[in-house]
mmCIF file of C-alpha atoms in Angstrom:
data_model
loop_
_atom_site.group_PDB
_atom_site.id
_atom_site.type_symbol
_atom_site.label_atom_id
_atom_site.label_comp_id
_atom_site.label_asym_id
_atom_site.label_seq_id
_atom_site.Cartn_x
_atom_site.Cartn_y
_atom_site.Cartn_z
ATOM 1 C CA MET T 1 72.501 -59.047 52.441
ATOM 2 C CA ARG T 2 71.485 -59.529 56.113
ATOM 3 C CA TRP T 3 69.637 -61.693 58.710
ATOM 4 C CA SER T 4 70.533 -64.825 56.628
ATOM 5 C CA GLY T 5 69.302 -67.096 59.432
ATOM 6 C CA GLN T 6 65.714 -65.520 58.986
ATOM 7 C CA GLU T 7 65.416 -66.002 55.206
ATOM 8 C CA LEU T 8 62.430 -67.375 53.400
ATOM 9 C CA THR T 9 62.028 -68.537 49.867
ATOM 10 C CA ALA T 10 59.951 -67.071 47.357
ATOM 11 C CA GLU T 11 58.329 -70.352 46.940
ATOM 12 C CA GLU T 12 57.280 -71.220 50.615
ATOM 13 C CA PRO T 13 53.506 -70.689 50.832
ATOM 14 C CA SER T 14 54.049 -67.837 53.203
ATOM 15 C CA THR T 15 55.325 -65.769 50.622
ATOM 16 C CA LEU T 16 52.338 -64.258 48.742
ATOM 17 C CA PRO T 17 51.869 -65.066 44.990
ATOM 18 C CA GLY T 18 52.590 -61.568 43.277
ATOM 19 C CA LEU T 19 55.878 -61.665 44.910
ATOM 20 C CA ALA T 20 56.832 -65.049 43.872
ATOM 21 C CA ARG T 21 56.414 -63.884 40.216
ATOM 22 C CA LEU T 22 59.042 -61.321 40.720
ATOM 23 C CA ASN T 23 62.278 -61.983 38.559
ATOM 24 C CA ASN T 24 64.075 -59.437 40.965
ATOM 25 C CA LEU T 25 63.376 -60.960 44.463
ATOM 26 C CA VAL T 26 66.524 -61.716 46.201
ATOM 27 C CA ARG T 27 64.948 -63.082 49.118
ATOM 28 C CA SER T 28 62.114 -62.601 51.812
ATOM 29 C CA VAL T 29 63.203 -62.126 55.410
ATOM 30 C CA ARG T 30 61.963 -61.908 59.022
ATOM 31 C CA THR T 31 63.456 -60.912 62.093
ATOM 32 C CA PRO T 32 62.484 -60.997 65.651
ATOM 33 C CA ASP T 33 63.014 -57.336 65.670
ATOM 34 C CA PHE T 34 60.163 -56.529 63.313
ATOM 35 C CA ALA T 35 57.457 -59.043 64.817
ATOM 36 C CA GLY T 36 54.956 -59.767 61.914
ATOM 37 C CA ILE T 37 56.831 -58.015 59.413
ATOM 38 C CA THR T 38 58.132 -59.511 56.292
ATOM 39 C CA PHE T 39 60.886 -57.791 54.162
ATOM 40 C CA HIS T 40 61.198 -58.669 50.553
ATOM 41 C CA GLU T 41 64.511 -57.740 49.241
ATOM 42 C CA VAL T 42 64.538 -56.940 45.538
ATOM 43 C CA LEU T 43 67.150 -55.782 43.004
ATOM 44 C CA ALA T 44 65.818 -52.350 41.496
ATOM 45 C CA LYS T 45 65.823 -52.374 37.882
ATOM 46 C CA SER T 46 65.619 -48.693 38.029
ATOM 47 C CA ALA T 47 65.634 -45.961 41.141
ATOM 48 C CA LEU T 48 64.128 -42.839 39.324
ATOM 49 C CA ASN T 49 60.383 -42.337 38.862
ATOM 50 C CA LYS T 50 58.801 -40.142 36.230
ATOM 51 C CA ILE T 51 55.635 -38.683 37.289
ATOM 52 C CA PRO T 52 53.181 -37.462 34.708
ATOM 53 C CA GLY T 53 52.477 -33.472 35.718
ATOM 54 C CA GLY T 54 50.001 -30.706 34.142
ATOM 55 C CA GLY T 55 51.683 -29.435 31.203
ATOM 56 C CA GLY T 56 53.599 -26.237 31.536
ATOM 57 C CA PRO T 57 57.178 -25.759 32.227
ATOM 58 C CA MET T 58 57.260 -28.723 34.486
ATOM 59 C CA PRO T 59 55.129 -31.239 32.815
ATOM 60 C CA PHE T 60 56.453 -34.174 35.173
ATOM 61 C CA GLY T 61 58.445 -34.762 38.316
ATOM 62 C CA TRP T 62 60.941 -37.338 39.382
ATOM 63 C CA THR T 63 60.758 -39.326 42.775
ATOM 64 C CA ILE T 64 62.677 -42.074 44.392
ATOM 65 C CA ASN T 65 60.929 -44.755 46.447
ATOM 66 C CA PRO T 66 63.643 -47.141 48.299
ATOM 67 C CA TYR T 67 60.533 -48.839 50.094
ATOM 68 C CA ARG T 68 57.254 -50.013 48.833
ATOM 69 C CA GLY T 69 54.716 -50.578 51.954
ATOM 70 C CA CYS T 70 55.449 -48.774 55.148
ATOM 71 C CA LEU T 71 55.904 -49.611 58.720
ATOM 72 C CA HIS T 72 54.080 -46.186 59.820
ATOM 73 C CA ALA T 73 50.867 -47.994 59.376
ATOM 74 C CA CYS T 74 49.044 -44.592 58.879
ATOM 75 C CA VAL T 75 45.395 -45.648 58.489
ATOM 76 C CA TYR T 76 44.673 -42.718 56.032
ATOM 77 C CA CYS T 77 47.820 -43.209 53.826
ATOM 78 C CA PHE T 78 46.989 -42.382 50.384
ATOM 79 C CA ALA T 79 49.686 -44.811 48.889
ATOM 80 C CA ARG T 80 48.099 -47.865 50.134
ATOM 81 C CA PRO T 81 46.572 -49.134 46.792
ATOM 82 C CA THR T 82 50.070 -49.307 45.290
ATOM 83 C CA HIS T 83 50.470 -52.698 47.085
ATOM 84 C CA SER T 84 47.515 -54.159 44.888
ATOM 85 C CA TYR T 85 50.302 -54.060 42.030
ATOM 86 C CA LEU T 86 51.874 -57.260 43.450
ATOM 87 C CA GLU T 87 48.577 -58.662 44.695
ATOM 88 C CA LEU T 88 49.157 -57.327 48.163
ATOM 89 C CA ASP T 89 46.015 -55.642 50.035
ATOM 90 C CA SER T 90 46.163 -52.348 50.735
ATOM 91 C CA GLY T 91 45.485 -52.577 54.535
ATOM 92 C CA LYS T 92 47.493 -54.912 56.677
ATOM 93 C CA ASP T 93 49.719 -56.204 53.761
ATOM 94 C CA PHE T 94 50.475 -52.436 53.052
ATOM 95 C CA ASP T 95 51.911 -52.352 56.826
ATOM 96 C CA GLN T 96 53.425 -55.745 57.107
ATOM 97 C CA GLU T 97 54.817 -56.668 53.773
ATOM 98 C CA ILE T 98 57.666 -54.162 52.953
ATOM 99 C CA ILE T 99 59.496 -54.426 49.711
ATOM 100 C CA VAL T 100 63.158 -53.164 49.946
ATOM 101 C CA LYS T 101 65.255 -52.018 46.901
ATOM 102 C CA VAL T 102 68.537 -53.106 48.338
ATOM 103 C CA ASN T 103 70.326 -51.777 45.507
ATOM 104 C CA VAL T 104 68.641 -48.491 45.081
ATOM 105 C CA ALA T 105 71.700 -46.163 45.501
ATOM 106 C CA ASP T 106 73.954 -48.011 43.008
ATOM 107 C CA VAL T 107 71.223 -47.954 40.524
ATOM 108 C CA LEU T 108 70.555 -44.317 41.083
ATOM 109 C CA ARG T 109 74.226 -43.153 41.034
ATOM 110 C CA LYS T 110 74.320 -44.854 37.207
ATOM 111 C CA GLU T 111 71.008 -43.212 36.154
ATOM 112 C CA LEU T 112 72.192 -39.692 37.294
ATOM 113 C CA SER T 113 75.784 -40.015 35.838
ATOM 114 C CA LYS T 114 74.074 -40.321 32.179
ATOM 115 C CA PRO T 115 74.774 -37.470 30.063
ATOM 116 C CA SER T 116 71.058 -37.310 29.208
ATOM 117 C CA TRP T 117 70.269 -36.249 32.897
ATOM 118 C CA GLY T 118 68.761 -32.938 33.185
ATOM 119 C CA HIS T 119 69.363 -32.613 37.045
ATOM 120 C CA HIS T 120 66.000 -32.059 37.813
ATOM 121 C CA PRO T 121 64.752 -31.693 41.282
ATOM 122 C CA VAL T 122 64.162 -35.328 42.842
ATOM 123 C CA ALA T 123 61.666 -35.779 45.760
ATOM 124 C CA LEU T 124 61.623 -38.543 48.166
ATOM 125 C CA GLY T 125 58.936 -39.463 50.762
ATOM 126 C CA THR T 126 55.864 -38.557 48.209
ATOM 127 C CA ASN T 127 54.667 -42.194 48.022
ATOM 128 C CA THR T 128 56.175 -44.137 50.931
ATOM 129 C CA ASP T 129 58.469 -43.041 53.879
ATOM 130 C CA PRO T 130 62.060 -43.257 53.118
ATOM 131 C CA TYR T 131 62.924 -42.706 56.865
ATOM 132 C CA GLN T 132 60.381 -45.523 58.188
ATOM 133 C CA ARG T 133 61.859 -47.807 60.404
ATOM 134 C CA ALA T 134 63.272 -50.221 58.036
ATOM 135 C CA GLU T 135 65.796 -47.804 57.094
ATOM 136 C CA GLY T 136 67.278 -48.131 60.553
ATOM 137 C CA ARG T 137 68.383 -51.583 59.498
ATOM 138 C CA TYR T 138 68.851 -51.189 55.821
ATOM 139 C CA ALA T 139 70.342 -47.536 55.719
ATOM 140 C CA LEU T 140 69.424 -47.084 52.121
ATOM 141 C CA MET T 141 69.523 -43.070 52.534
ATOM 142 C CA PRO T 142 73.169 -42.218 53.101
ATOM 143 C CA GLY T 143 73.793 -43.578 49.808
ATOM 144 C CA ILE T 144 70.942 -42.089 47.901
ATOM 145 C CA ILE T 145 71.923 -38.491 49.350
ATOM 146 C CA ASP T 146 75.381 -38.984 48.084
ATOM 147 C CA ALA T 147 74.753 -39.897 44.960
ATOM 148 C CA LEU T 148 72.170 -36.819 44.451
ATOM 149 C CA ALA T 149 74.529 -34.308 45.853
ATOM 150 C CA ASP T 150 77.675 -36.096 44.093
ATOM 151 C CA THR T 151 75.919 -35.383 40.734
ATOM 152 C CA GLY T 152 74.486 -31.781 41.392
ATOM 153 C CA THR T 153 70.811 -33.109 41.629
ATOM 154 C CA PRO T 154 68.735 -30.958 43.932
ATOM 155 C CA PHE T 155 66.322 -32.966 46.371
ATOM 156 C CA SER T 156 63.666 -33.075 48.906
ATOM 157 C CA ILE T 157 62.621 -35.307 51.583
ATOM 158 C CA LEU T 158 59.167 -35.489 53.507
ATOM 159 C CA THR T 159 59.109 -37.807 56.318
ATOM 160 C CA LYS T 160 57.311 -38.564 59.469
ATOM 161 C CA GLY T 161 60.459 -40.512 60.521
ATOM 162 C CA SER T 162 62.876 -39.229 63.356
ATOM 163 C CA LEU T 163 65.489 -41.152 61.850
ATOM 164 C CA LEU T 164 66.043 -38.221 59.450
ATOM 165 C CA ARG T 165 68.304 -36.857 62.540
ATOM 166 C CA ARG T 166 70.792 -39.485 61.800
ATOM 167 C CA ASP T 167 71.735 -37.943 58.408
ATOM 168 C CA LEU T 168 71.542 -34.334 59.300
ATOM 169 C CA ASP T 169 75.351 -34.035 58.992
ATOM 170 C CA GLN T 170 75.415 -35.290 55.832
ATOM 171 C CA LEU T 171 72.417 -33.541 54.655
ATOM 172 C CA ALA T 172 73.853 -30.151 55.725
ATOM 173 C CA ASP T 173 77.061 -30.856 53.771
ATOM 174 C CA ALA T 174 75.007 -31.725 50.634
ATOM 175 C CA ALA T 175 72.780 -28.654 50.944
ATOM 176 C CA ARG T 176 76.373 -26.869 50.598
ATOM 177 C CA ARG T 177 76.143 -28.206 46.987
ATOM 178 C CA VAL T 178 72.846 -28.414 45.867
ATOM 179 C CA PRO T 179 69.321 -27.227 47.049
ATOM 180 C CA VAL T 180 68.018 -29.328 49.881
ATOM 181 C CA ASP T 181 64.247 -29.199 50.830
ATOM 182 C CA LEU T 182 63.298 -30.970 54.088
ATOM 183 C CA ALA T 183 59.520 -31.227 55.660
ATOM 184 C CA MET T 184 58.568 -33.145 58.592
ATOM 185 C CA SER T 185 54.608 -34.336 58.401
ATOM 186 C CA ILE T 186 52.829 -33.664 61.700
ATOM 187 C CA ALA T 187 49.483 -33.778 61.534
ATOM 188 C CA VAL T 188 47.987 -34.786 64.683
ATOM 189 C CA TYR T 189 48.860 -32.950 68.049
ATOM 190 C CA ASP T 190 46.698 -35.383 70.503
ATOM 191 C CA ASP T 191 49.008 -38.241 71.687
ATOM 192 C CA ASP T 192 46.410 -40.576 72.008
ATOM 193 C CA LEU T 193 44.844 -39.927 68.603
ATOM 194 C CA GLN T 194 48.149 -39.672 66.834
ATOM 195 C CA GLN T 195 48.988 -43.467 68.274
ATOM 196 C CA SER T 196 45.903 -44.865 67.081
ATOM 197 C CA VAL T 197 45.717 -43.300 63.754
ATOM 198 C CA GLU T 198 49.411 -43.441 62.900
ATOM 199 C CA PRO T 199 50.407 -46.536 65.318
ATOM 200 C CA GLY T 200 54.117 -47.062 63.456
ATOM 201 C CA THR T 201 55.126 -43.610 63.591
ATOM 202 C CA PRO T 202 57.458 -41.474 65.863
ATOM 203 C CA SER T 203 55.347 -39.381 68.595
ATOM 204 C CA THR T 204 54.430 -35.958 67.817
ATOM 205 C CA LYS T 205 57.032 -34.643 70.378
ATOM 206 C CA ALA T 206 59.821 -36.769 68.628
ATOM 207 C CA ARG T 207 59.232 -35.287 65.128
ATOM 208 C CA LEU T 208 59.014 -31.742 66.637
ATOM 209 C CA ALA T 209 62.586 -32.166 67.976
ATOM 210 C CA THR T 210 63.612 -33.339 64.689
ATOM 211 C CA VAL T 211 62.344 -30.225 63.282
ATOM 212 C CA THR T 212 64.494 -28.453 65.811
ATOM 213 C CA ALA T 213 67.597 -30.683 64.813
ATOM 214 C CA VAL T 214 67.038 -29.718 61.143
ATOM 215 C CA ARG T 215 66.970 -26.009 62.039
ATOM 216 C CA GLU T 216 70.033 -26.158 64.332
ATOM 217 C CA HIS T 217 71.928 -27.513 61.313
ATOM 218 C CA GLY T 218 71.200 -24.473 59.568
ATOM 219 C CA LEU T 219 68.467 -25.772 57.172
ATOM 220 C CA ASP T 220 64.940 -24.742 56.601
ATOM 221 C CA CYS T 221 62.265 -27.392 57.629
ATOM 222 C CA ALA T 222 58.510 -27.270 56.448
ATOM 223 C CA VAL T 223 55.688 -28.851 58.512
ATOM 224 C CA PHE T 224 53.011 -30.825 56.538
ATOM 225 C CA LEU T 225 50.082 -30.213 58.491
ATOM 226 C CA MET T 226 48.253 -33.234 56.408
ATOM 227 C CA PRO T 227 46.037 -34.769 56.380
ATOM 228 C CA ILE T 228 43.653 -32.594 58.786
ATOM 229 C CA LEU T 229 40.845 -35.006 59.879
ATOM 230 C CA PRO T 230 37.287 -33.929 59.963
ATOM 231 C CA TYR T 231 35.672 -34.103 63.388
ATOM 232 C CA LEU T 232 39.007 -35.061 64.795
ATOM 233 C CA THR T 233 41.797 -32.488 64.251
ATOM 234 C CA ASP T 234 39.841 -29.542 62.417
ATOM 235 C CA THR T 235 39.070 -27.601 65.666
ATOM 236 C CA ARG T 236 40.227 -24.360 66.216
ATOM 237 C CA ALA T 237 41.925 -25.548 69.432
ATOM 238 C CA HIS T 238 43.719 -28.193 67.915
ATOM 239 C CA LEU T 239 44.866 -26.391 64.771
ATOM 240 C CA ASP T 240 46.031 -23.375 67.246
ATOM 241 C CA GLU T 241 48.157 -25.784 69.153
ATOM 242 C CA ALA T 242 49.515 -27.458 66.138
ATOM 243 C CA LEU T 243 50.751 -24.196 64.800
ATOM 244 C CA ARG T 244 52.004 -23.045 68.224
ATOM 245 C CA GLN T 245 54.021 -26.063 68.687
ATOM 246 C CA ALA T 246 55.226 -25.958 64.901
ATOM 247 C CA LYS T 247 56.422 -22.492 65.021
ATOM 248 C CA GLU T 248 58.003 -23.056 68.683
ATOM 249 C CA ALA T 249 60.060 -26.014 66.907
ATOM 250 C CA GLY T 250 61.447 -23.802 64.556
ATOM 251 C CA ALA T 251 59.358 -24.546 61.363
ATOM 252 C CA THR T 252 60.011 -22.140 58.541
ATOM 253 C CA SER T 253 56.772 -22.937 56.537
ATOM 254 C CA VAL T 254 53.342 -24.865 56.960
ATOM 255 C CA LEU T 255 51.425 -27.007 54.627
ATOM 256 C CA TYR T 256 47.865 -28.125 55.174
ATOM 257 C CA THR T 257 45.229 -30.044 53.478
ATOM 258 C CA ALA T 258 41.972 -31.910 54.497
ATOM 259 C CA LEU T 259 41.875 -35.806 54.292
ATOM 260 C CA HIS T 260 41.844 -37.226 50.865
ATOM 261 C CA LEU T 261 40.217 -40.899 50.865
ATOM 262 C CA LYS T 262 40.402 -42.657 47.432
ATOM 263 C CA PRO T 263 39.214 -46.396 46.828
ATOM 264 C CA GLY T 264 41.712 -48.669 48.657
ATOM 265 C CA VAL T 265 42.228 -46.351 51.504
ATOM 266 C CA LYS T 266 38.442 -45.252 52.311
ATOM 267 C CA GLU T 267 37.654 -48.937 53.168
ATOM 268 C CA TRP T 268 40.745 -49.229 55.763
ATOM 269 C CA TYR T 269 40.213 -45.941 57.159
ATOM 270 C CA TYR T 270 36.422 -46.505 57.789
ATOM 271 C CA LEU T 271 37.378 -49.934 59.341
ATOM 272 C CA TRP T 272 39.589 -47.878 61.825
ATOM 273 C CA LEU T 273 36.928 -45.249 61.974
ATOM 274 C CA GLY T 274 34.319 -47.721 63.099
ATOM 275 C CA ARG T 275 36.449 -49.434 65.618
ATOM 276 C CA GLU T 276 37.491 -46.270 67.201
ATOM 277 C CA HIS T 277 34.955 -43.309 66.286
ATOM 278 C CA PRO T 278 31.801 -45.253 65.173
ATOM 279 C CA ASP T 279 29.620 -42.045 65.982
ATOM 280 C CA LEU T 280 31.640 -40.159 63.330
ATOM 281 C CA LEU T 281 30.674 -42.872 60.653
ATOM 282 C CA PRO T 282 27.549 -41.270 59.181
ATOM 283 C CA GLN T 283 29.440 -38.016 58.954
ATOM 284 C CA TYR T 284 32.231 -39.210 56.870
ATOM 285 C CA ARG T 285 29.819 -41.396 54.679
ATOM 286 C CA ARG T 286 28.162 -38.203 53.961
ATOM 287 C CA MET T 287 31.242 -36.198 53.430
ATOM 288 C CA TYR T 288 33.057 -38.621 51.074
ATOM 289 C CA GLY T 289 30.040 -40.429 49.524
ATOM 290 C CA GLY T 290 30.510 -38.449 46.473
ATOM 291 C CA GLY T 291 34.378 -38.942 45.979
ATOM 292 C CA ALA T 292 37.816 -39.160 47.484
ATOM 293 C CA HIS T 293 37.791 -35.085 48.323
ATOM 294 C CA ALA T 294 36.452 -33.632 50.911
ATOM 295 C CA PRO T 295 33.416 -31.010 49.729
ATOM 296 C CA LYS T 296 34.449 -27.480 48.459
ATOM 297 C CA GLU T 297 32.385 -26.281 51.067
ATOM 298 C CA TYR T 298 34.371 -27.875 54.017
ATOM 299 C CA ARG T 299 37.748 -26.977 52.206
ATOM 300 C CA ARG T 300 36.794 -23.246 52.107
ATOM 301 C CA TRP T 301 35.390 -23.241 55.833
ATOM 302 C CA LEU T 302 38.806 -24.978 56.838
ATOM 303 C CA ALA T 303 40.632 -22.526 54.959
ATOM 304 C CA ALA T 304 38.868 -19.682 56.505
ATOM 305 C CA LYS T 305 39.827 -21.160 59.802
ATOM 306 C CA ILE T 306 43.218 -21.971 59.556
ATOM 307 C CA LYS T 307 44.798 -19.209 57.376
ATOM 308 C CA PRO T 308 44.520 -16.429 60.284
ATOM 309 C CA LEU T 309 46.036 -18.754 62.537
ATOM 310 C CA ILE T 310 48.984 -19.406 60.365
ATOM 311 C CA ALA T 311 49.513 -15.593 60.106
ATOM 312 C CA ALA T 312 49.035 -15.043 63.897
ATOM 313 C CA HIS T 313 51.697 -17.588 64.601
ATOM 314 C CA GLY T 314 54.075 -15.707 62.218
ATOM 315 C CA LEU T 315 54.437 -18.726 59.961
ATOM 316 C CA GLU T 316 54.762 -18.711 56.083
ATOM 317 C CA ARG T 317 52.450 -20.902 54.170
ATOM 318 C CA GLY T 318 54.674 -23.511 52.438
ATOM 319 C CA GLU T 319 54.045 -24.356 48.645
ATOM 320 C CA GLU T 320 53.311 -28.236 47.608
ATOM 321 C CA ASP T 321 54.900 -29.464 44.513
ATOM 322 C CA PRO T 322 51.783 -29.690 42.142
ATOM 323 C CA VAL T 323 53.429 -33.166 40.461
ATOM 324 C CA THR T 324 54.866 -34.889 43.313
ATOM 325 C CA GLY T 325 53.058 -33.822 46.566
ATOM 326 C CA GLY T 326 55.978 -33.222 48.256
ATOM 327 C CA VAL T 327 57.507 -29.806 49.426
ATOM 328 C CA ARG T 328 58.257 -27.659 46.400
ATOM 329 C CA SER T 329 61.980 -27.609 45.621
ATOM 330 C CA THR T 330 63.702 -24.306 45.868
ATOM 331 C CA ALA T 331 65.659 -25.269 42.775
ATOM 332 C CA LEU T 332 62.299 -24.522 40.790
ATOM 333 C CA GLY T 333 62.315 -21.025 41.769
ATOM 334 C CA MET T 334 66.014 -20.205 41.214
ATOM 335 C CA LEU T 335 67.046 -17.404 38.317
ATOM 336 C CA ARG T 336 70.503 -16.369 37.335
ATOM 337 C CA ASP T 337 71.249 -12.763 38.156
ATOM 338 C CA GLY T 338 73.355 -10.470 36.034
ATOM 339 C CA GLU T 339 76.547 -11.928 37.841
ATOM 340 C CA GLY T 340 75.717 -15.329 36.488
ATOM 341 C CA GLU T 341 74.634 -16.673 40.224
ATOM 342 C CA ARG T 342 71.719 -18.619 40.837
ATOM 343 C CA ARG T 343 69.643 -17.259 43.515
ATOM 344 C CA VAL T 344 66.419 -18.338 45.048
ATOM 345 C CA THR T 345 63.506 -15.570 44.580
ATOM 346 C CA ALA T 346 61.563 -14.818 47.653
ATOM 347 C CA ALA T 347 58.225 -15.631 45.559
ATOM 348 C CA ALA T 348 59.408 -19.034 44.362
ATOM 349 C CA SER T 349 60.815 -19.923 48.040
ATOM 350 C CA GLY T 350 58.135 -18.497 50.387
ATOM 351 C CA VAL T 351 60.752 -17.249 52.229
ATOM 352 C CA ARG T 352 61.903 -13.760 52.751
ATOM 353 C CA ARG T 353 65.556 -14.322 51.814
ATOM 354 C CA THR T 354 68.077 -14.495 48.891
ATOM 355 C CA ARG T 355 70.124 -17.657 48.860
ATOM 356 C CA VAL T 356 73.292 -17.890 46.544
ATOM 357 C CA ILE T 357 74.205 -21.469 45.001
ATOM 358 C CA PRO T 358 77.736 -22.137 44.541
ATOM 359 C CA GLU T 359 78.760 -22.285 40.762
ATOM 360 C CA GLU T 360 80.836 -25.570 41.101
ATOM 361 C CA VAL T 361 77.490 -27.377 40.928
ATOM 362 C CA ASP T 362 76.471 -25.499 37.595
ATOM 363 C CA ALA T 363 74.527 -27.616 35.253
ATOM 364 C CA GLU T 364 72.854 -26.363 31.981
ATOM 365 C CA ALA T 365 69.475 -24.761 32.387
ATOM 366 C CA ASN T 366 66.297 -25.862 30.557
ATOM 367 C CA GLY T 367 66.212 -23.151 27.858
ATOM 368 C CA LEU T 368 62.955 -21.508 29.497
ATOM 369 C CA THR T 369 63.217 -17.538 29.595
ATOM 370 C CA VAL T 370 61.237 -15.216 32.055
ATOM 371 C CA LEU T 371 61.540 -11.724 31.914
ATOM 372 C CA GLY T 372 64.772 -11.946 30.291
ATOM 373 C CA VAL T 373 66.298 -13.937 33.085
ATOM 374 C CA GLN T 374 66.964 -17.492 32.662
ATOM 375 C CA PRO T 375 65.224 -20.204 35.218
ATOM 376 C CA THR T 376 66.846 -23.384 35.659
ATOM 377 C CA LEU T 377 66.142 -26.836 37.007
ATOM 378 C CA PHE T 378 70.051 -26.753 38.735
#
């Protein structure tokens, strides 16, 4: 597709063995614009991923990942172990060997056009970031957005990428047809620490400006204050300043959680910690020695500290999708009123307002009934 002069073949020694076995690998590409990075262009066989959930009315969720691996290079990224699927390591390879599904928009449109598609909400950005720097070259998201909106499929986007601003006109248009939920992940409000722990991301200032741009386009924007790093970003001063800046930027809600370190992530994070903050390694080993989650006592302590601050800054506490981990789609809170209009309930959206959804994007509900009112997945 692009950069033909920089093409590598799957058989060359520089191409990793797991990728050489891919029967959908088109080519591997390097370019001077991305020093040290190799893009492996593949033809996706499917675009929609079905994520098992916990039962109940939403036993699963749906996601799209146009990229595998991420140039944001966040040392704490929970998605790092997914690279082992292709015999790539979860450290440097995750940051530098990027899989690009070059045909993802076309495949997605075909999948969404099937009569069997239930118009379930689809989440982007719950594994690797759809607006990482590679998107500036490949421009996969405009086609994905069109495919979702044209087929009446609600969607959400969670990103650290200020490149989201490129598509805001398109997203505002899509939001007139389907529920669109946007969130910016902005976890660190100390510039030096942010550049150290998230070296490939836009600055905190650039991401806050993106929140403002989203709001100026008439769309809500949540801020994911995730993850909160023990002993680094969990002080009252840091949290208070983070919430102040999020509110000033126009955030409509805030979500937070403590750092999660599963195998494959913990080792990479500890390498960074030992290099940048070696004095904290003993505390972290004690804290995460029993598993991937911070201890309950720490999480309770953190909640007691941050909840009053969220209220003090006049922010709503947002809802995370329990299945995908992204921002909860407002489509999950839609009910038909007595006139047949779909409306977002305040309890479901976390926002004190009611939103009418145009009937021209009507689709069958999923058959559930709540208090005599029919909820719908749109």
